[in-house]
Coordinates of C-alpha atoms in Angstrom, one line a residue:
X166 CA 3.5 50.3 -27.3
X167 CA 0.2 52.2 -27.8
X168 CA -2.5 50.9 -30.1
X169 CA -2.9 52.9 -33.3
X170 CA -6.0 55.1 -33.4
X171 CA -7.3 53.6 -36.6
X172 CA -7.3 50.2 -34.9
X173 CA -9.2 51.5 -31.9
X174 CA -11.7 53.1 -34.2
X175 CA -12.7 49.7 -35.7
X176 CA -16.2 48.7 -34.6
X177 CA -16.1 45.7 -32.2
X178 CA -18.3 44.3 -29.4
X179 CA -18.7 46.1 -26.1
X180 CA -16.6 45.3 -23.0
X181 CA -13.6 44.4 -25.1
X182 CA -10.0 45.5 -25.3
X183 CA -7.5 45.4 -28.1
X184 CA -4.2 43.6 -27.4
X185 CA -1.0 43.7 -29.5
X186 CA 0.7 40.3 -30.2
X187 CA 3.1 38.7 -32.6
X188 CA 6.9 38.9 -33.0
X189 CA 6.8 42.4 -34.3
X190 CA 3.7 43.4 -32.3
X191 CA 1.9 44.1 -35.6
X192 CA -1.1 41.8 -34.9
X193 CA -4.2 42.8 -32.9
X194 CA -6.5 40.6 -30.9
X195 CA -9.7 41.5 -29.2
X196 CA -10.2 40.1 -25.7
X197 CA -13.3 40.2 -23.6
X198 CA -13.5 42.0 -20.3
X199 CA -14.8 39.6 -17.7
X200 CA -14.6 41.6 -14.5
X201 CA -12.3 43.6 -12.2
X202 CA -10.3 43.0 -9.0
X203 CA -9.5 45.3 -6.1
X204 CA -5.8 46.0 -5.6
X205 CA -5.0 48.5 -2.8
X206 CA -8.3 50.3 -3.4
X207 CA -7.9 50.4 -7.2
X208 CA -10.3 48.5 -9.4
X209 CA -8.3 46.9 -12.1
X210 CA -10.0 45.2 -15.1
X211 CA -9.6 41.5 -15.7
X212 CA -9.2 40.3 -19.3
X213 CA -10.9 37.1 -20.5
X214 CA -10.6 34.9 -23.6
X215 CA -9.8 36.2 -27.1
X216 CA -13.1 36.6 -29.1
X217 CA -11.7 37.9 -32.4
X218 CA -9.0 39.7 -34.3
X219 CA -8.7 43.0 -36.3
X220 CA -7.6 42.2 -39.8
X221 CA -7.5 44.7 -42.7
X222 CA -9.4 47.3 -40.7
X223 CA -12.3 44.9 -39.8
X224 CA -13.2 42.9 -36.7
X225 CA -13.2 39.2 -37.5
X226 CA -14.8 37.1 -34.7
X227 CA -13.6 33.6 -33.8
X228 CA -16.1 31.1 -35.0
X229 CA -17.1 28.3 -32.6
X230 CA -15.9 25.6 -35.1
X231 CA -12.4 26.9 -35.2
X232 CA -10.0 24.6 -33.2
X233 CA -8.4 26.0 -30.1
X234 CA -4.8 25.7 -29.1
X235 CA -3.7 22.4 -27.6
X236 CA -2.3 24.3 -24.6
X237 CA -5.8 25.3 -23.6
X238 CA -7.5 22.1 -24.6
X239 CA -8.9 19.8 -21.9
X240 CA -6.9 16.7 -20.9
X241 CA -8.6 13.6 -22.3
X242 CA -6.2 10.9 -21.0
X243 CA -5.8 10.5 -17.2
X244 CA -4.4 8.0 -14.7
X245 CA -7.3 6.1 -13.2
X246 CA -6.7 2.9 -11.3
X247 CA -4.0 4.1 -8.8
X248 CA -6.0 7.2 -7.8
X249 CA -9.4 5.4 -7.5
X250 CA -7.8 2.6 -5.3
X251 CA -6.2 5.2 -3.1
X252 CA -9.4 7.1 -2.7
X253 CA -11.3 3.9 -1.8
X254 CA -8.8 3.0 0.9
X255 CA -8.1 6.6 2.1
X256 CA -11.7 7.9 2.3
X257 CA -11.9 7.6 6.1
X258 CA -9.0 10.0 6.4
X259 CA -11.0 12.7 4.6
X260 CA -13.6 12.4 7.4
X261 CA -10.9 12.8 10.0
X262 CA -9.5 15.9 8.3
X263 CA -12.9 17.5 8.0
X264 CA -13.3 17.2 11.8
X265 CA -10.3 19.6 12.2
X266 CA -9.9 21.6 8.9
X267 CA -12.1 23.4 6.5
X268 CA -13.3 21.6 3.4
X269 CA -10.9 23.6 1.1
X270 CA -7.9 22.8 3.4
X271 CA -8.9 19.2 3.9
X272 CA -9.1 18.6 0.1
X273 CA -5.6 20.2 -0.4
X274 CA -4.1 18.0 2.3
X275 CA -5.9 15.0 1.0
X276 CA -4.8 15.5 -2.6
X277 CA -1.2 16.2 -1.6
X278 CA -1.0 13.0 0.5
X279 CA -2.4 10.9 -2.3
X280 CA -0.1 12.4 -4.9
X281 CA 2.9 11.8 -2.7
X282 CA 1.7 8.2 -2.1
X283 CA 1.1 7.4 -5.8
X284 CA 4.2 9.1 -7.1
X285 CA 7.2 8.5 -4.8
X286 CA 9.6 11.4 -4.6
X287 CA 7.4 13.9 -6.3
X288 CA 8.4 17.5 -5.8
X289 CA 6.0 20.2 -4.7
X290 CA 6.2 22.1 -8.1
X291 CA 5.2 18.8 -9.8
X292 CA 1.9 18.4 -7.9
X293 CA -0.1 20.6 -10.2
X294 CA 0.9 18.6 -13.3
X295 CA 0.2 15.3 -11.5
X296 CA -3.2 16.5 -10.3
X297 CA -4.3 17.6 -13.7
X298 CA -3.3 14.3 -15.4
X299 CA -5.0 11.9 -13.0
X300 CA -8.6 11.3 -11.8
X301 CA -8.1 13.4 -8.6
X302 CA -9.1 16.4 -10.8
X303 CA -12.3 14.6 -11.6
X304 CA -13.1 13.4 -8.0
X305 CA -12.0 16.7 -6.3
X306 CA -12.1 19.4 -9.0
X307 CA -10.8 23.0 -8.6
X308 CA -8.1 22.2 -6.0
X309 CA -5.3 24.8 -6.2
X310 CA -1.9 23.0 -6.2
X311 CA 0.3 25.4 -8.1
X312 CA 3.9 25.8 -6.9
X313 CA 3.4 29.0 -5.0
X314 CA 0.1 27.9 -3.6
X315 CA 1.5 24.7 -2.2
X316 CA 4.5 26.4 -0.7
X317 CA 2.4 29.0 1.1
X318 CA -0.2 26.4 2.2
X319 CA 2.5 24.1 3.8
X320 CA 3.8 27.1 5.7
X321 CA 0.3 28.0 6.9
X322 CA -0.4 24.4 7.8
X323 CA 2.7 24.3 10.0
X324 CA 1.7 27.5 11.7
X325 CA -1.7 26.0 12.7
X326 CA 0.1 23.4 14.9
X327 CA -2.8 23.0 17.3
X328 CA -5.0 21.5 14.5
X329 CA -2.3 19.0 13.5
X330 CA -2.0 18.0 17.1
X331 CA -5.8 17.7 17.5
X332 CA -5.8 15.4 14.4
X333 CA -3.1 13.2 16.0
X334 CA -4.9 13.1 19.3
X335 CA -8.2 12.0 17.6
X336 CA -6.3 9.1 16.0
X337 CA -4.6 8.1 19.2
X338 CA -7.9 8.1 21.1
X339 CA -9.4 5.6 18.6
X340 CA -6.8 2.9 19.5
X341 CA -8.3 0.0 21.3
X342 CA -7.1 -0.9 24.8
X343 CA -5.8 -4.4 23.8
X344 CA -3.8 -3.1 20.8
X345 CA 0.0 -2.9 20.8
X346 CA 1.6 0.5 20.0
X347 CA 5.1 0.3 18.7
X348 CA 7.1 3.5 19.2
X349 CA 10.3 4.3 17.4
X350 CA 12.1 7.2 15.7
X351 CA 13.9 7.8 12.5
X352 CA 16.3 10.5 11.2
X353 CA 15.7 12.5 8.1
X354 CA 18.3 14.6 6.4
X355 CA 17.7 18.4 6.7
X356 CA 20.5 20.7 5.7
X357 CA 18.6 23.9 6.3
X358 CA 20.3 26.5 8.5
X359 CA 17.2 28.5 9.0
X360 CA 14.9 26.1 11.0
X361 CA 15.5 25.0 14.6
X362 CA 14.8 21.3 13.9
X363 CA 17.9 20.5 11.7
X364 CA 20.9 19.7 13.9
X365 CA 23.8 17.2 14.0
X366 CA 22.6 13.9 15.4
X367 CA 24.5 10.8 16.7
X368 CA 25.0 9.7 13.1
X369 CA 26.5 13.0 12.0
X370 CA 30.0 11.6 12.1
X371 CA 28.9 8.9 9.6
X372 CA 26.5 10.9 7.4
X373 CA 28.1 14.3 7.7
X374 CA 24.7 16.0 7.5
X375 CA 22.2 17.6 9.8
X376 CA 19.1 15.6 10.7
X377 CA 15.5 16.0 11.9
X378 CA 14.1 13.4 14.3
X379 CA 10.6 12.0 13.6
X380 CA 8.9 9.8 16.2
X381 CA 6.1 7.4 15.2
X382 CA 3.5 5.3 17.0
X383 CA 2.5 2.2 15.0
X384 CA -0.6 0.2 15.7
X385 CA 0.5 -3.5 15.4
X386 CA -3.0 -4.9 15.0
X387 CA -4.1 -2.4 12.4
X388 CA -0.7 -2.4 10.7
X389 CA -0.6 1.4 10.1
X390 CA 0.9 4.5 11.8
X391 CA -1.2 6.2 14.4
X392 CA 0.6 9.5 15.0
X393 CA 3.9 11.3 14.6
X394 CA 5.9 14.3 15.8
X395 CA 9.0 16.2 14.7
X396 CA 11.9 16.8 17.1
X397 CA 15.4 18.4 16.7
X398 CA 17.9 16.0 15.3
X399 CA 20.2 16.2 18.3
X400 CA 17.5 15.2 20.8
X401 CA 17.7 11.8 22.4
X402 CA 14.7 9.4 22.1
X403 CA 14.5 9.2 25.9
X404 CA 14.1 13.0 26.1
X405 CA 11.4 13.2 23.5
X406 CA 9.6 10.1 24.6
X407 CA 7.5 11.7 27.4
X408 CA 6.5 14.7 25.4
X409 CA 5.5 12.5 22.4
X410 CA 3.1 10.5 24.6
X411 CA 1.7 13.5 26.5
X412 CA 1.1 15.8 23.4
X413 CA -0.6 13.1 21.4
X414 CA -2.6 12.0 24.5
X415 CA -1.8 8.3 24.2
X416 CA -3.9 7.1 27.2
X417 CA -4.6 3.4 26.3
X418 CA -3.0 0.5 24.8
X419 CA 0.3 -1.4 25.3
X420 CA 3.5 0.5 24.3
X421 CA 6.2 -1.7 23.0
X422 CA 9.5 0.2 22.6
X423 CA 13.2 -0.5 22.5
X424 CA 16.0 0.4 25.0
X425 CA 16.1 4.0 23.8
X426 CA 12.6 4.6 25.4
X427 CA 12.9 3.5 29.1
X428 CA 9.9 3.4 31.3
X429 CA 11.4 6.0 33.6
X430 CA 11.2 8.7 30.9
X431 CA 7.4 8.4 30.8
X432 CA 6.7 7.1 34.3
X433 CA 4.6 10.1 35.4
X434 CA 2.3 9.8 32.3
X435 CA 2.0 6.0 32.7
X436 CA 1.0 6.5 36.4
X437 CA -1.8 8.9 35.4
X438 CA -3.3 6.6 32.8
X439 CA -4.1 3.2 34.2
X440 CA -5.3 1.9 30.7
X441 CA -1.8 2.6 29.3
X442 CA 0.8 -0.1 29.8
X443 CA 4.4 -0.7 28.6
X444 CA 6.6 -3.6 27.6
X445 CA 10.3 -2.5 27.3
X446 CA 13.7 -4.2 27.3
X447 CA 16.2 -3.2 29.9
X448 CA 19.9 -2.8 29.5
X449 CA 22.1 -5.9 30.2
X450 CA 24.0 -4.1 32.9
X451 CA 20.8 -3.2 34.9
X452 CA 20.9 -4.0 38.6
X453 CA 17.5 -5.6 38.4
X454 CA 19.0 -8.5 36.5
X455 CA 21.4 -9.5 39.2
X456 CA 19.0 -8.7 42.0
X457 CA 16.4 -11.1 40.8
X458 CA 18.7 -13.7 39.2
X459 CA 17.2 -13.2 35.8
X460 CA 20.0 -15.1 34.0
X461 CA 19.1 -18.3 35.9
X462 CA 16.5 -19.6 33.4
X463 CA 14.0 -22.0 34.9
X464 CA 12.0 -23.5 32.0
X465 CA 11.6 -23.9 28.3
X466 CA 9.4 -21.4 26.5
X467 CA 6.3 -23.0 25.1
X468 CA 5.8 -22.8 21.3
X469 CA 9.5 -22.0 20.6
X470 CA 12.6 -24.1 20.1
X471 CA 15.8 -23.5 21.9
X472 CA 14.6 -20.7 24.1
X473 CA 14.5 -20.8 27.9
X474 CA 12.9 -18.2 30.2
X475 CA 12.5 -16.9 33.7
X476 CA 9.7 -14.7 35.2
X477 CA 9.9 -12.7 38.4
X478 CA 7.9 -10.0 40.1
X479 CA 9.7 -7.0 41.5
X480 CA 9.2 -6.6 45.2
X481 CA 7.2 -3.5 46.2
X482 CA 6.3 -2.4 42.7
X483 CA 3.8 -3.3 40.1
X484 CA 6.4 -4.6 37.7
X485 CA 7.2 -8.0 36.2
X486 CA 10.5 -9.1 34.7
X487 CA 10.8 -11.6 31.8
X488 CA 14.2 -12.9 30.8
X489 CA 14.8 -15.1 27.7
X490 CA 17.9 -17.0 26.3
X491 CA 18.0 -17.9 22.7
X492 CA 20.6 -20.5 22.0
X493 CA 20.7 -19.8 18.3
X494 CA 21.2 -16.0 18.8
X495 CA 23.8 -16.8 21.6
X496 CA 25.9 -18.8 19.1
X497 CA 25.7 -16.0 16.5
X498 CA 26.6 -13.2 19.0
X499 CA 29.6 -15.3 20.3
X500 CA 30.8 -15.9 16.7
X501 CA 30.5 -12.2 15.9
X502 CA 32.4 -11.3 19.1
X503 CA 35.2 -13.6 18.3
X504 CA 35.4 -12.2 14.7
X505 CA 35.8 -8.7 16.1
X506 CA 38.3 -9.8 18.7
X507 CA 40.4 -11.4 16.0
X508 CA 40.2 -8.4 13.8
X509 CA 41.1 -5.9 16.6
X510 CA 43.4 -8.4 18.4
X511 CA 41.6 -7.9 21.7
X512 CA 40.8 -11.5 22.6
X513 CA 40.7 -12.1 26.4
X514 CA 39.4 -15.3 28.1
X515 CA 38.0 -13.6 31.2
X516 CA 36.1 -11.1 29.1
X517 CA 34.7 -13.9 26.9
X518 CA 33.5 -15.8 29.9
X519 CA 31.6 -12.8 31.2
X520 CA 30.1 -12.1 27.8
X521 CA 29.0 -15.7 27.4
X522 CA 26.5 -15.2 30.3
X523 CA 24.6 -12.5 28.4
X524 CA 25.0 -13.7 24.8
X525 CA 21.5 -14.4 23.3
X526 CA 19.6 -12.9 26.3
X527 CA 17.0 -10.2 26.6
X528 CA 15.2 -9.0 29.8
X529 CA 11.8 -7.3 29.5
X530 CA 10.0 -5.2 32.1
X531 CA 6.2 -4.9 32.0
X532 CA 3.4 -3.6 34.3
X533 CA 1.1 -6.6 33.3
X534 CA 1.2 -10.1 34.5
X535 CA 1.4 -11.9 31.1
X536 CA 2.3 -15.5 30.1
X537 CA 6.0 -15.6 29.2
X538 CA 5.2 -16.7 25.6
X539 CA 2.8 -13.8 25.1
X540 CA 5.3 -11.2 26.3
X541 CA 8.0 -12.6 24.1
X542 CA 5.8 -12.7 21.0
X543 CA 4.6 -9.1 21.6
X544 CA 8.2 -7.8 21.7
X545 CA 9.3 -10.0 18.8
X546 CA 6.6 -8.3 16.7
X547 CA 8.3 -4.9 17.4
X548 CA 10.4 -5.6 14.3
X549 CA 7.4 -4.5 12.3
X550 CA 8.1 -0.9 13.1
X551 CA 11.7 -1.2 12.0
X552 CA 10.3 -2.4 8.6
X553 CA 7.9 0.5 8.7
X554 CA 10.7 3.0 9.3
X555 CA 12.8 1.5 6.5
X556 CA 9.8 1.6 4.1
X557 CA 9.1 5.2 5.1
X558 CA 12.6 6.3 4.0
X559 CA 13.2 4.0 1.1
X560 CA 10.0 3.0 -0.7
X561 CA 8.2 6.3 0.2
X562 CA 11.4 8.3 -0.4
X563 CA 10.8 10.5 2.6
X564 CA 14.5 10.4 3.6
X565 CA 15.0 14.2 3.3
X566 CA 12.9 17.3 4.0
X567 CA 13.6 19.6 1.1
X568 CA 12.0 22.4 3.2
X569 CA 13.6 25.4 4.8
X570 CA 11.8 26.9 7.8
X571 CA 10.1 25.3 10.8
X572 CA 6.5 25.9 9.7
X573 CA 7.0 24.3 6.3
X574 CA 8.8 21.3 7.8
X575 CA 5.9 20.7 10.2
X576 CA 3.3 21.1 7.4
X577 CA 5.2 18.9 5.0
X578 CA 5.8 16.2 7.6
X579 CA 2.1 16.0 8.3
X580 CA 1.4 15.3 4.6
X581 CA 4.2 12.7 4.6
X582 CA 2.6 11.0 7.6
X583 CA -0.7 10.7 5.8
X584 CA 1.1 9.4 2.7
X585 CA 2.7 6.7 4.9
X586 CA -0.7 5.7 6.3
X587 CA -2.0 5.4 2.7
X588 CA 1.1 3.3 1.7
X589 CA 0.5 0.7 4.5
X590 CA -3.2 0.5 3.5
X591 CA -2.1 -0.2 0.0
X592 CA 0.2 -2.9 1.2
X593 CA -2.7 -4.5 3.2
X594 CA -4.9 -4.4 0.1
X595 CA -2.3 -6.0 -2.1
X596 CA -1.6 -8.7 0.5
X597 CA -5.4 -9.4 0.9
X598 CA -5.6 -9.9 -2.9
X599 CA -2.6 -12.3 -2.8
X600 CA -0.6 -10.0 -5.2
X601 CA 2.5 -9.7 -3.1
X602 CA 3.3 -13.4 -3.7
X603 CA 4.2 -12.9 -7.3
X604 CA 4.8 -9.1 -7.6
X605 CA 6.6 -6.4 -5.6
X606 CA 4.9 -3.3 -4.3
X607 CA 6.6 -1.2 -6.9
X608 CA 5.6 -3.5 -9.8
X609 CA 1.9 -3.4 -8.7
X610 CA 1.9 0.4 -8.5
X611 CA 3.5 0.5 -12.0
X612 CA 0.6 -1.7 -13.3
X613 CA -2.0 0.6 -11.7
X614 CA -0.4 3.6 -13.4
X615 CA -0.9 1.9 -16.8
X616 CA -4.6 1.7 -16.2
X617 CA -5.7 5.0 -17.7
X618 CA -9.1 6.2 -18.9
X619 CA -9.6 8.2 -22.1
X620 CA -12.4 10.5 -23.3
X621 CA -13.0 10.5 -27.1
X622 CA -15.4 12.9 -28.9
X623 CA -16.7 14.2 -25.6
X624 CA -18.0 10.8 -24.7
X625 CA -17.8 9.1 -21.3
X626 CA -14.5 8.0 -19.8
X627 CA -13.4 4.6 -21.0
X628 CA -10.6 2.3 -19.8
X629 CA -7.9 1.9 -22.4
X630 CA -6.9 -1.5 -23.7
X631 CA -4.7 -3.5 -21.3
X632 CA -3.1 -6.9 -21.1
X633 CA -5.3 -9.7 -19.7
X634 CA -2.9 -10.3 -16.8
X635 CA -3.2 -6.6 -15.8
X636 CA -7.0 -6.7 -16.1
X637 CA -7.0 -9.7 -13.7
X638 CA -5.0 -7.6 -11.1
X639 CA -7.6 -4.8 -11.4
X640 CA -10.3 -7.4 -10.8
X641 CA -8.6 -8.8 -7.8
X642 CA -8.4 -5.3 -6.3
X643 CA -12.1 -4.7 -6.9
X644 CA -11.5 -1.9 -9.5
X645 CA -13.2 -3.9 -12.2
X646 CA -16.1 -6.4 -11.9
X647 CA -15.1 -10.1 -12.2
X648 CA -16.7 -12.1 -15.0
X649 CA -19.6 -14.3 -13.9
X650 CA -18.6 -17.9 -13.7
X651 CA -21.1 -20.6 -14.8
X652 CA -22.6 -22.6 -12.0
X653 CA -20.6 -25.7 -11.2
X654 CA -22.4 -29.0 -11.7
X655 CA -22.6 -31.3 -8.8
X656 CA -20.6 -34.5 -9.0
X657 CA -22.5 -37.8 -9.4
X658 CA -25.8 -39.0 -10.9
X659 CA -28.3 -36.3 -11.8
X660 CA -31.2 -35.9 -9.4
X661 CA -34.1 -38.3 -10.1
X662 CA -32.2 -40.5 -12.5
X663 CA -32.8 -43.6 -10.4
X664 CA -36.6 -43.4 -10.8
X665 CA -36.6 -43.1 -14.6
X666 CA -37.8 -46.1 -16.6
X667 CA -35.3 -47.8 -18.8
X668 CA -37.9 -49.3 -21.3
X669 CA -37.3 -48.5 -24.9
X670 CA -40.9 -47.9 -25.6
X671 CA -40.7 -44.6 -23.7
X672 CA -38.2 -43.2 -26.1
X673 CA -39.1 -40.6 -28.6
X674 CA -39.8 -41.5 -32.2
X675 CA -36.6 -39.8 -33.4
X676 CA -34.5 -41.7 -30.9
X677 CA -33.2 -45.2 -31.7
X678 CA -32.1 -47.5 -28.9
X679 CA -28.4 -48.4 -29.0
X680 CA -27.5 -52.0 -29.8
X681 CA -26.1 -53.9 -26.9
X682 CA -22.5 -55.1 -27.3
X683 CA -21.9 -58.9 -27.4
X684 CA -23.6 -61.8 -29.2
X685 CA -27.3 -61.3 -30.2
X686 CA -29.8 -63.0 -27.9
X687 CA -30.6 -66.7 -28.7
X688 CA -27.7 -67.0 -31.2
X689 CA -26.3 -70.0 -29.4
X690 CA -29.5 -72.0 -30.1
X691 CA -29.6 -71.4 -33.9
X692 CA -28.4 -74.3 -36.1
X693 CA -25.1 -73.8 -38.0
X694 CA -25.4 -73.4 -41.8
X695 CA -23.9 -76.3 -43.9
X696 CA -21.7 -75.9 -46.9
X697 CA -24.3 -76.7 -49.6
X698 CA -26.8 -74.3 -48.0
X699 CA -24.2 -71.7 -48.1
X700 CA -23.4 -72.3 -51.8
X701 CA -27.1 -72.2 -52.7
X702 CA -27.5 -69.0 -50.8
X703 CA -24.6 -67.4 -52.6
X704 CA -26.1 -68.4 -56.0
X705 CA -29.4 -66.9 -55.0
X706 CA -27.5 -63.7 -54.1
X707 CA -25.7 -63.7 -57.4
X708 CA -22.3 -63.5 -55.9
X709 CA -19.7 -66.3 -56.2
X710 CA -18.4 -67.7 -52.9
X711 CA -14.7 -67.8 -52.4
X712 CA -13.5 -71.5 -52.1
X713 CA -11.6 -72.6 -49.0
X714 CA -8.8 -75.2 -48.7
X715 CA -11.3 -77.7 -47.2
X716 CA -13.5 -77.4 -50.4
X717 CA -10.5 -78.1 -52.6
X718 CA -9.6 -81.3 -50.7
X719 CA -13.1 -82.6 -51.0
X720 CA -12.9 -82.2 -54.8
X721 CA -9.6 -84.0 -55.1
X722 CA -11.0 -87.0 -53.2
X723 CA -14.0 -87.3 -55.4
X724 CA -11.9 -87.3 -58.6

């Protein structure tokens, strides 16, 4: 609808434009021109803020004292504690990102990872709102995280696959030679029919959905993931094992895996890297077990109860075999077997006798000559990555992709990997502060969300009022300074007290020496006062003395 000529003829400031608004389009606002943009060779003007209105044929400017709309007002209450703690623990990742990505891209990846770590299950279109309402917008201002921007950025991030691989390789190269790398995979639901990663896995019959396979390498000593990679859901772990090690350039450390990652799958890569070793279990039907009599256990395992072992070196190869028999696990496996046999009506005595030989046993292969108890302990710790995978899918809520094409899946999984690293660093911080003894991870995060900072009357940011118990948690995490405790007094006599004189003449004038308890000195030598003396003394005092029974008897005798 065109602007009436009489409205356009009203005198107003230069570089302004008149805009119709209102329900009936009968109101006129004056907006300032702030520049122009080039669109296909055309220079189009860019309108800025409203500086006034045309009312009754006159231009009425907006005064500075007039309140603005709350929709455009700055946010004065933001989440503080959770973001500050994450930034403190995650700061080193920013340096690793800057080695591969530009500063703009690194800040986007960094902010997305922190927001996904702080707010589990957050959607991409919710990132902008979460960013504006917490202290990330104060620490890293002007990071674009709108819905369309994030969608396009994750797609571009997946296209730049070489940079993601370089980031993973840098982390794998930083692993120490004596550290144990736990390798395992997990399946994530991905129902997209567009990408090539979503496919029916071995669990498709149970789940009824397509999956994406994600392999992880977990540093047991540092207790955090090192690298990850996505594979199609129908690919076996043994097939993806060698490519995962080769692409991430894992060249040192001790790989501890399960039966799905046999040594033969990565034999060539292990031969090329002498600083890379392995510790894997072998299947119970392996010929190596019978060839070296690994079920004939020779001794008790030091430091463990009810476990026997046998150690043998394979002839002609640089490989050692370690076999263990746990009597407690053997009894449990036999009980479970009998329960299934009863349920399925498949009990057979000969089958049971054969199974009893392998109940509670495990045979490990390794290219290092280790003490049997060290090898057993290292493999027993492999359960940590099972906990990590379960935490990745449940607590972090990364059990589905919610992305369509291949590029977006790769980019989104990279951000999920960083959020997982952050989550395990948070767990270590909570454990170091002894908070996990009385609180769950979810409870601690909810307390951190309550610690907000407000800005009143354009003053500095100040922490809102919180419960003393929550303040104590923030102090234990180092977010708030602890109150200074008064110095503790040493137990015992004060220093120099033995040399002080005990004479009363050294006391000050205002101090009176305490009277000692017990009979006054020389009281035993004083003569006792007789009755007449006592009576005369009472007369002198002017007070009658109370007569006793003995005095009354004396009076009666005299009468």
